[in-house]
């Protein structure tokens, strides 16, 4: 099955063509980051307007890239898939409506995809060898600017939420810290870079500041089925950084780098600890980690170590598929992982669609 996928849940307008789950024929991503940078975060109105402007061109480009020289590339597409949630309402609406229009006009099936499920699928893209490996039951971790969740995947295309952030997402924690330290947007890549600079810099012997690791009290009210030891809170971490900076303002780049490394370490340790708890039962064969934050070098190192200790394979996505992209949407849909739906043309977007 060859699927055209569309993604517009946040601040990337993306389209891709994927065959049989993992064979990416094209993947086009337009990032709006420069538009949002002056505001230090995503501005929903700017995001949806930009999606509207770009979506037709991005879809056309994805088709042209997938089938160069082909007179009727649409004839090669079996279905249209798009993200229907979770995400920003006005952003989701653009991609999902475009997909509806295409499906209706072309008379092709329309496949709704859950953005979080797709992040977990992203580890399969451009890795056909993973088709035949025994990967299930699989533990999934989706870490992005909007989400941090631990997911139980007993078999392909089955997802059960086990733990999540009760406030800020991991990427949001990076972004807010960078804003506070005047490092710009998005924060994750800068903090990652600064932390690396600390490791090789003059303050590398100075012990890191110990920041809270976001423990969620065992009696904290949680939605049914969630395990408190797999949940995390990042809002206290940001407050701890603010308090620290007010009391001891960092002097010069080396001290900022030291602070970045300390802050990053708290996020990495928080996630590694939850991963440790999730893998503890010995039930999983692989551990799939997707989302923008999975680009973080330290996080990959720490999760790799946890996975190795439990004899589980850590699967990460190729860097081009870690952030929001449409290849993961088309890929999952072409592997039969779209959401079951009798009448997708009547289906509305759901900004808080659960795992
Ligand atoms: O998956 P993504 O592109 O979009 C969402 O679905 O949110 O993730 C974006 C997030 C941002 O918060 C960004 O700061 C974070 O991923 N990020 C990183 C790194 N690269 C991007 N966080 C930590 N380390 C990185 N290297
Ligand atoms: Zn995402």
PDB file of C-alpha atoms in Angstrom, residues 2-206:
ATOM      1  CA  UNK A   2       1.321   3.437  -0.962  1.00  0.00           C
ATOM      2  CA  UNK A   3       0.014   6.290   1.164  1.00  0.00           C
ATOM      3  CA  UNK A   4       0.228  10.055   0.965  1.00  0.00           C
ATOM      4  CA  UNK A   5       0.457  11.420   4.505  1.00  0.00           C
ATOM      5  CA  UNK A   6      -0.217  14.935   5.749  1.00  0.00           C
ATOM      6  CA  UNK A   7       0.899  16.381   9.097  1.00  0.00           C
ATOM      7  CA  UNK A   8      -0.031  19.824  10.442  1.00  0.00           C
ATOM      8  CA  UNK A   9      -0.632  19.334  14.174  1.00  0.00           C
ATOM      9  CA  UNK A  10       1.705  22.057  15.406  1.00  0.00           C
ATOM     10  CA  UNK A  11       4.245  24.220  13.580  1.00  0.00           C
ATOM     11  CA  UNK A  12       5.432  21.965  10.760  1.00  0.00           C
ATOM     12  CA  UNK A  13       3.559  21.647   7.475  1.00  0.00           C
ATOM     13  CA  UNK A  14       4.546  18.255   6.108  1.00  0.00           C
ATOM     14  CA  UNK A  15       3.605  15.759   3.414  1.00  0.00           C
ATOM     15  CA  UNK A  16       5.173  12.420   2.512  1.00  0.00           C
ATOM     16  CA  UNK A  17       4.663   9.325   0.433  1.00  0.00           C
ATOM     17  CA  UNK A  18       5.444   5.987   2.089  1.00  0.00           C
ATOM     18  CA  UNK A  19       5.117   2.431   0.799  1.00  0.00           C
ATOM     19  CA  UNK A  20       4.559  -0.636   2.981  1.00  0.00           C
ATOM     20  CA  UNK A  21       5.116   1.049   6.323  1.00  0.00           C
ATOM     21  CA  UNK A  22       8.769   1.962   6.125  1.00  0.00           C
ATOM     22  CA  UNK A  23       9.810   2.726   2.554  1.00  0.00           C
ATOM     23  CA  UNK A  24       9.851   6.516   2.407  1.00  0.00           C
ATOM     24  CA  UNK A  25       9.525   7.690  -1.212  1.00  0.00           C
ATOM     25  CA  UNK A  26       9.420  11.351  -0.246  1.00  0.00           C
ATOM     26  CA  UNK A  27       9.198  13.496   2.863  1.00  0.00           C
ATOM     27  CA  UNK A  28       8.783  17.257   2.683  1.00  0.00           C
ATOM     28  CA  UNK A  29       8.750  19.386   5.833  1.00  0.00           C
ATOM     29  CA  UNK A  30       8.236  23.118   6.044  1.00  0.00           C
ATOM     30  CA  UNK A  31       9.187  24.328   9.501  1.00  0.00           C
ATOM     31  CA  UNK A  32       7.572  27.503  10.827  1.00  0.00           C
ATOM     32  CA  UNK A  33      10.185  27.928  13.565  1.00  0.00           C
ATOM     33  CA  UNK A  34      11.473  31.272  12.194  1.00  0.00           C
ATOM     34  CA  UNK A  35       7.897  32.654  12.281  1.00  0.00           C
ATOM     35  CA  UNK A  36       7.440  31.755  15.954  1.00  0.00           C
ATOM     36  CA  UNK A  37      10.951  32.518  17.174  1.00  0.00           C
ATOM     37  CA  UNK A  38      10.279  36.197  17.980  1.00  0.00           C
ATOM     38  CA  UNK A  39       7.524  35.072  20.383  1.00  0.00           C
ATOM     39  CA  UNK A  40       9.543  32.343  22.111  1.00  0.00           C
ATOM     40  CA  UNK A  41       6.885  29.708  21.381  1.00  0.00           C
ATOM     41  CA  UNK A  42       4.249  28.616  18.885  1.00  0.00           C
ATOM     42  CA  UNK A  43       1.535  31.206  18.212  1.00  0.00           C
ATOM     43  CA  UNK A  44      -1.560  29.225  17.108  1.00  0.00           C
ATOM     44  CA  UNK A  45      -2.999  31.898  14.776  1.00  0.00           C
ATOM     45  CA  UNK A  46       0.312  32.316  12.961  1.00  0.00           C
ATOM     46  CA  UNK A  47       0.673  28.533  12.734  1.00  0.00           C
ATOM     47  CA  UNK A  48      -2.707  27.885  11.123  1.00  0.00           C
ATOM     48  CA  UNK A  49      -2.362  30.768   8.676  1.00  0.00           C
ATOM     49  CA  UNK A  50       1.022  29.498   7.580  1.00  0.00           C
ATOM     50  CA  UNK A  51      -0.305  25.922   7.182  1.00  0.00           C
ATOM     51  CA  UNK A  52      -3.024  27.253   4.877  1.00  0.00           C
ATOM     52  CA  UNK A  53      -0.468  29.095   2.763  1.00  0.00           C
ATOM     53  CA  UNK A  54       1.926  26.177   2.449  1.00  0.00           C
ATOM     54  CA  UNK A  55      -0.082  22.977   2.388  1.00  0.00           C
ATOM     55  CA  UNK A  56      -0.858  22.778  -1.345  1.00  0.00           C
ATOM     56  CA  UNK A  57       2.741  23.384  -2.360  1.00  0.00           C
ATOM     57  CA  UNK A  58       4.094  20.899   0.184  1.00  0.00           C
ATOM     58  CA  UNK A  59       1.700  18.154  -0.956  1.00  0.00           C
ATOM     59  CA  UNK A  60       2.559  18.814  -4.612  1.00  0.00           C
ATOM     60  CA  UNK A  61       6.271  18.655  -3.769  1.00  0.00           C
ATOM     61  CA  UNK A  62       5.902  15.354  -1.900  1.00  0.00           C
ATOM     62  CA  UNK A  63       4.153  13.808  -4.913  1.00  0.00           C
ATOM     63  CA  UNK A  64       6.700  15.166  -7.390  1.00  0.00           C
ATOM     64  CA  UNK A  65       9.613  13.921  -5.251  1.00  0.00           C
ATOM     65  CA  UNK A  66       8.075  10.467  -4.870  1.00  0.00           C
ATOM     66  CA  UNK A  67       7.308   9.962  -8.568  1.00  0.00           C
ATOM     67  CA  UNK A  68       9.640  12.124 -10.639  1.00  0.00           C
ATOM     68  CA  UNK A  69       8.572  12.452 -14.262  1.00  0.00           C
ATOM     69  CA  UNK A  70       5.346  10.551 -13.660  1.00  0.00           C
ATOM     70  CA  UNK A  71       2.477  12.173 -15.650  1.00  0.00           C
ATOM     71  CA  UNK A  72      -0.199  11.156 -13.115  1.00  0.00           C
ATOM     72  CA  UNK A  73       1.404  10.650  -9.699  1.00  0.00           C
ATOM     73  CA  UNK A  74      -2.020  10.538  -8.006  1.00  0.00           C
ATOM     74  CA  UNK A  75      -2.682   7.239  -9.744  1.00  0.00           C
ATOM     75  CA  UNK A  76       0.130   5.715  -7.670  1.00  0.00           C
ATOM     76  CA  UNK A  77      -1.462   6.688  -4.337  1.00  0.00           C
ATOM     77  CA  UNK A  78      -3.760   4.134  -2.672  1.00  0.00           C
ATOM     78  CA  UNK A  79      -4.961   6.259   0.246  1.00  0.00           C
ATOM     79  CA  UNK A  80      -4.641   9.646   1.934  1.00  0.00           C
ATOM     80  CA  UNK A  81      -3.690   9.737   5.626  1.00  0.00           C
ATOM     81  CA  UNK A  82      -3.549  12.725   7.947  1.00  0.00           C
ATOM     82  CA  UNK A  83      -3.121  13.600  11.598  1.00  0.00           C
ATOM     83  CA  UNK A  84      -6.510  14.157  13.229  1.00  0.00           C
ATOM     84  CA  UNK A  85      -5.115  14.752  16.752  1.00  0.00           C
ATOM     85  CA  UNK A  86      -3.711  15.540  19.231  1.00  0.00           C
ATOM     86  CA  UNK A  87      -2.399  19.034  18.530  1.00  0.00           C
ATOM     87  CA  UNK A  88      -3.445  22.645  18.031  1.00  0.00           C
ATOM     88  CA  UNK A  89      -7.049  22.786  16.812  1.00  0.00           C
ATOM     89  CA  UNK A  90      -6.613  25.387  14.086  1.00  0.00           C
ATOM     90  CA  UNK A  91      -3.437  23.687  12.831  1.00  0.00           C
ATOM     91  CA  UNK A  92      -4.907  20.173  12.793  1.00  0.00           C
ATOM     92  CA  UNK A  93      -7.921  21.472  10.920  1.00  0.00           C
ATOM     93  CA  UNK A  94      -5.828  22.575   7.931  1.00  0.00           C
ATOM     94  CA  UNK A  95      -4.141  19.224   7.264  1.00  0.00           C
ATOM     95  CA  UNK A  96      -7.169  17.099   8.084  1.00  0.00           C
ATOM     96  CA  UNK A  97      -9.469  19.207   5.872  1.00  0.00           C
ATOM     97  CA  UNK A  98      -6.945  19.137   3.031  1.00  0.00           C
ATOM     98  CA  UNK A  99      -6.807  15.346   3.326  1.00  0.00           C
ATOM     99  CA  UNK A 100     -10.607  15.138   3.312  1.00  0.00           C
ATOM    100  CA  UNK A 101     -10.772  17.265   0.181  1.00  0.00           C
ATOM    101  CA  UNK A 102      -8.179  15.158  -1.611  1.00  0.00           C
ATOM    102  CA  UNK A 103      -9.802  11.867  -0.614  1.00  0.00           C
ATOM    103  CA  UNK A 104     -13.199  13.101  -1.736  1.00  0.00           C
ATOM    104  CA  UNK A 105     -11.967  14.533  -5.039  1.00  0.00           C
ATOM    105  CA  UNK A 106      -9.842  11.503  -5.897  1.00  0.00           C
ATOM    106  CA  UNK A 107     -12.239   8.873  -4.572  1.00  0.00           C
ATOM    107  CA  UNK A 108      -9.506   7.355  -2.382  1.00  0.00           C
ATOM    108  CA  UNK A 109      -9.735   6.092   1.214  1.00  0.00           C
ATOM    109  CA  UNK A 110      -9.111   8.613   3.987  1.00  0.00           C
ATOM    110  CA  UNK A 111      -7.117   7.351   6.987  1.00  0.00           C
ATOM    111  CA  UNK A 112      -7.103   9.243  10.322  1.00  0.00           C
ATOM    112  CA  UNK A 113      -3.863   8.932  12.296  1.00  0.00           C
ATOM    113  CA  UNK A 114      -3.057   9.640  15.942  1.00  0.00           C
ATOM    114  CA  UNK A 115       0.050  11.843  16.020  1.00  0.00           C
ATOM    115  CA  UNK A 116       1.469  10.106  19.119  1.00  0.00           C
ATOM    116  CA  UNK A 117       1.112   6.628  17.614  1.00  0.00           C
ATOM    117  CA  UNK A 118       2.942   7.942  14.562  1.00  0.00           C
ATOM    118  CA  UNK A 119       5.862   9.258  16.655  1.00  0.00           C
ATOM    119  CA  UNK A 120       6.295   5.725  17.998  1.00  0.00           C
ATOM    120  CA  UNK A 121       6.147   4.309  14.464  1.00  0.00           C
ATOM    121  CA  UNK A 122       8.860   6.732  13.281  1.00  0.00           C
ATOM    122  CA  UNK A 123      11.583   4.302  14.447  1.00  0.00           C
ATOM    123  CA  UNK A 124      10.566   1.988  11.597  1.00  0.00           C
ATOM    124  CA  UNK A 125      11.038   4.490   8.770  1.00  0.00           C
ATOM    125  CA  UNK A 126      13.919   3.638   6.414  1.00  0.00           C
ATOM    126  CA  UNK A 127      14.608   0.512   8.500  1.00  0.00           C
ATOM    127  CA  UNK A 128      13.137  -2.372   6.464  1.00  0.00           C
ATOM    128  CA  UNK A 129      15.306  -4.825   8.446  1.00  0.00           C
ATOM    129  CA  UNK A 130      13.151  -4.062  11.493  1.00  0.00           C
ATOM    130  CA  UNK A 131      10.182  -5.733   9.706  1.00  0.00           C
ATOM    131  CA  UNK A 132      11.399  -9.193  10.506  1.00  0.00           C
ATOM    132  CA  UNK A 133      12.843  -8.574  13.961  1.00  0.00           C
ATOM    133  CA  UNK A 134      10.984  -9.633  17.097  1.00  0.00           C
ATOM    134  CA  UNK A 135      10.156  -6.185  18.511  1.00  0.00           C
ATOM    135  CA  UNK A 136       6.952  -6.856  20.441  1.00  0.00           C
ATOM    136  CA  UNK A 137       5.865  -6.430  23.179  1.00  0.00           C
ATOM    137  CA  UNK A 138       7.361  -2.964  22.808  1.00  0.00           C
ATOM    138  CA  UNK A 139       7.711  -0.108  25.267  1.00  0.00           C
ATOM    139  CA  UNK A 140       7.149   3.271  23.614  1.00  0.00           C
ATOM    140  CA  UNK A 141       8.224   6.710  24.734  1.00  0.00           C
ATOM    141  CA  UNK A 142       7.053   9.772  22.820  1.00  0.00           C
ATOM    142  CA  UNK A 143       8.878  12.910  23.935  1.00  0.00           C
ATOM    143  CA  UNK A 144       8.196  16.159  22.151  1.00  0.00           C
ATOM    144  CA  UNK A 145       7.310  19.789  22.680  1.00  0.00           C
ATOM    145  CA  UNK A 146       3.724  18.841  23.428  1.00  0.00           C
ATOM    146  CA  UNK A 147       3.911  15.355  24.924  1.00  0.00           C
ATOM    147  CA  UNK A 148       5.785  13.007  27.190  1.00  0.00           C
ATOM    148  CA  UNK A 149       4.215   9.598  27.407  1.00  0.00           C
ATOM    149  CA  UNK A 150       5.113   6.009  28.119  1.00  0.00           C
ATOM    150  CA  UNK A 151       3.086   3.599  26.040  1.00  0.00           C
ATOM    151  CA  UNK A 152       2.624  -0.147  26.195  1.00  0.00           C
ATOM    152  CA  UNK A 153       2.528  -1.732  22.706  1.00  0.00           C
ATOM    153  CA  UNK A 154       1.794  -5.446  23.122  1.00  0.00           C
ATOM    154  CA  UNK A 155       1.655  -5.924  19.343  1.00  0.00           C
ATOM    155  CA  UNK A 156       1.890  -3.687  16.259  1.00  0.00           C
ATOM    156  CA  UNK A 157      -0.799  -0.992  16.116  1.00  0.00           C
ATOM    157  CA  UNK A 158      -1.976  -1.462  19.699  1.00  0.00           C
ATOM    158  CA  UNK A 159      -1.191   1.346  22.104  1.00  0.00           C
ATOM    159  CA  UNK A 160      -2.021   1.714  25.792  1.00  0.00           C
ATOM    160  CA  UNK A 161      -0.997   4.789  27.761  1.00  0.00           C
ATOM    161  CA  UNK A 162       0.816   3.884  31.012  1.00  0.00           C
ATOM    162  CA  UNK A 163       2.379   7.159  32.074  1.00  0.00           C
ATOM    163  CA  UNK A 164       2.603  10.784  31.054  1.00  0.00           C
ATOM    164  CA  UNK A 165       3.535  14.250  32.224  1.00  0.00           C
ATOM    165  CA  UNK A 166       1.013  15.789  34.556  1.00  0.00           C
ATOM    166  CA  UNK A 167       1.958  19.321  33.451  1.00  0.00           C
ATOM    167  CA  UNK A 168       4.702  20.403  30.999  1.00  0.00           C
ATOM    168  CA  UNK A 169       6.104  18.138  28.302  1.00  0.00           C
ATOM    169  CA  UNK A 170       9.863  17.449  28.276  1.00  0.00           C
ATOM    170  CA  UNK A 171      10.375  19.608  25.168  1.00  0.00           C
ATOM    171  CA  UNK A 172       8.365  22.394  26.765  1.00  0.00           C
ATOM    172  CA  UNK A 173      10.647  22.176  29.822  1.00  0.00           C
ATOM    173  CA  UNK A 174      13.661  22.628  27.524  1.00  0.00           C
ATOM    174  CA  UNK A 175      11.982  25.504  25.676  1.00  0.00           C
ATOM    175  CA  UNK A 176      10.945  27.349  28.842  1.00  0.00           C
ATOM    176  CA  UNK A 177      14.420  27.033  30.380  1.00  0.00           C
ATOM    177  CA  UNK A 178      16.049  28.379  27.226  1.00  0.00           C
ATOM    178  CA  UNK A 179      13.667  31.315  27.226  1.00  0.00           C
ATOM    179  CA  UNK A 180      14.467  32.008  30.870  1.00  0.00           C
ATOM    180  CA  UNK A 181      18.213  31.868  30.149  1.00  0.00           C
ATOM    181  CA  UNK A 182      17.826  34.060  27.055  1.00  0.00           C
ATOM    182  CA  UNK A 183      18.991  31.302  24.708  1.00  0.00           C
ATOM    183  CA  UNK A 184      16.204  31.583  22.112  1.00  0.00           C
ATOM    184  CA  UNK A 185      13.685  29.161  20.638  1.00  0.00           C
ATOM    185  CA  UNK A 186      13.442  26.198  20.333  1.00  0.00           C
ATOM    186  CA  UNK A 187      15.345  25.470  23.529  1.00  0.00           C
ATOM    187  CA  UNK A 188      16.140  21.760  23.238  1.00  0.00           C
ATOM    188  CA  UNK A 189      18.850  21.972  20.579  1.00  0.00           C
ATOM    189  CA  UNK A 190      20.569  24.968  22.262  1.00  0.00           C
ATOM    190  CA  UNK A 191      20.565  23.368  25.716  1.00  0.00           C
ATOM    191  CA  UNK A 192      21.830  20.110  24.202  1.00  0.00           C
ATOM    192  CA  UNK A 193      24.674  22.057  22.556  1.00  0.00           C
ATOM    193  CA  UNK A 194      25.477  24.092  25.681  1.00  0.00           C
ATOM    194  CA  UNK A 195      25.540  20.935  27.817  1.00  0.00           C
ATOM    195  CA  UNK A 196      28.029  19.367  25.387  1.00  0.00           C
ATOM    196  CA  UNK A 197      30.131  22.537  25.609  1.00  0.00           C
ATOM    197  CA  UNK A 198      30.123  22.201  29.414  1.00  0.00           C
ATOM    198  CA  UNK A 199      31.449  18.648  29.151  1.00  0.00           C
ATOM    199  CA  UNK A 200      34.468  19.894  27.235  1.00  0.00           C
ATOM    200  CA  UNK A 201      34.768  23.270  28.958  1.00  0.00           C
ATOM    201  CA  UNK A 202      36.650  24.710  31.934  1.00  0.00           C
ATOM    202  CA  UNK A 203      33.842  23.972  34.451  1.00  0.00           C
ATOM    203  CA  UNK A 204      33.564  20.259  33.601  1.00  0.00           C
ATOM    204  CA  UNK A 205      34.839  19.293  37.106  1.00  0.00           C
ATOM    205  CA  UNK A 206      32.262  21.493  38.860  1.00  0.00           C
TER     206      UNK A 206
END
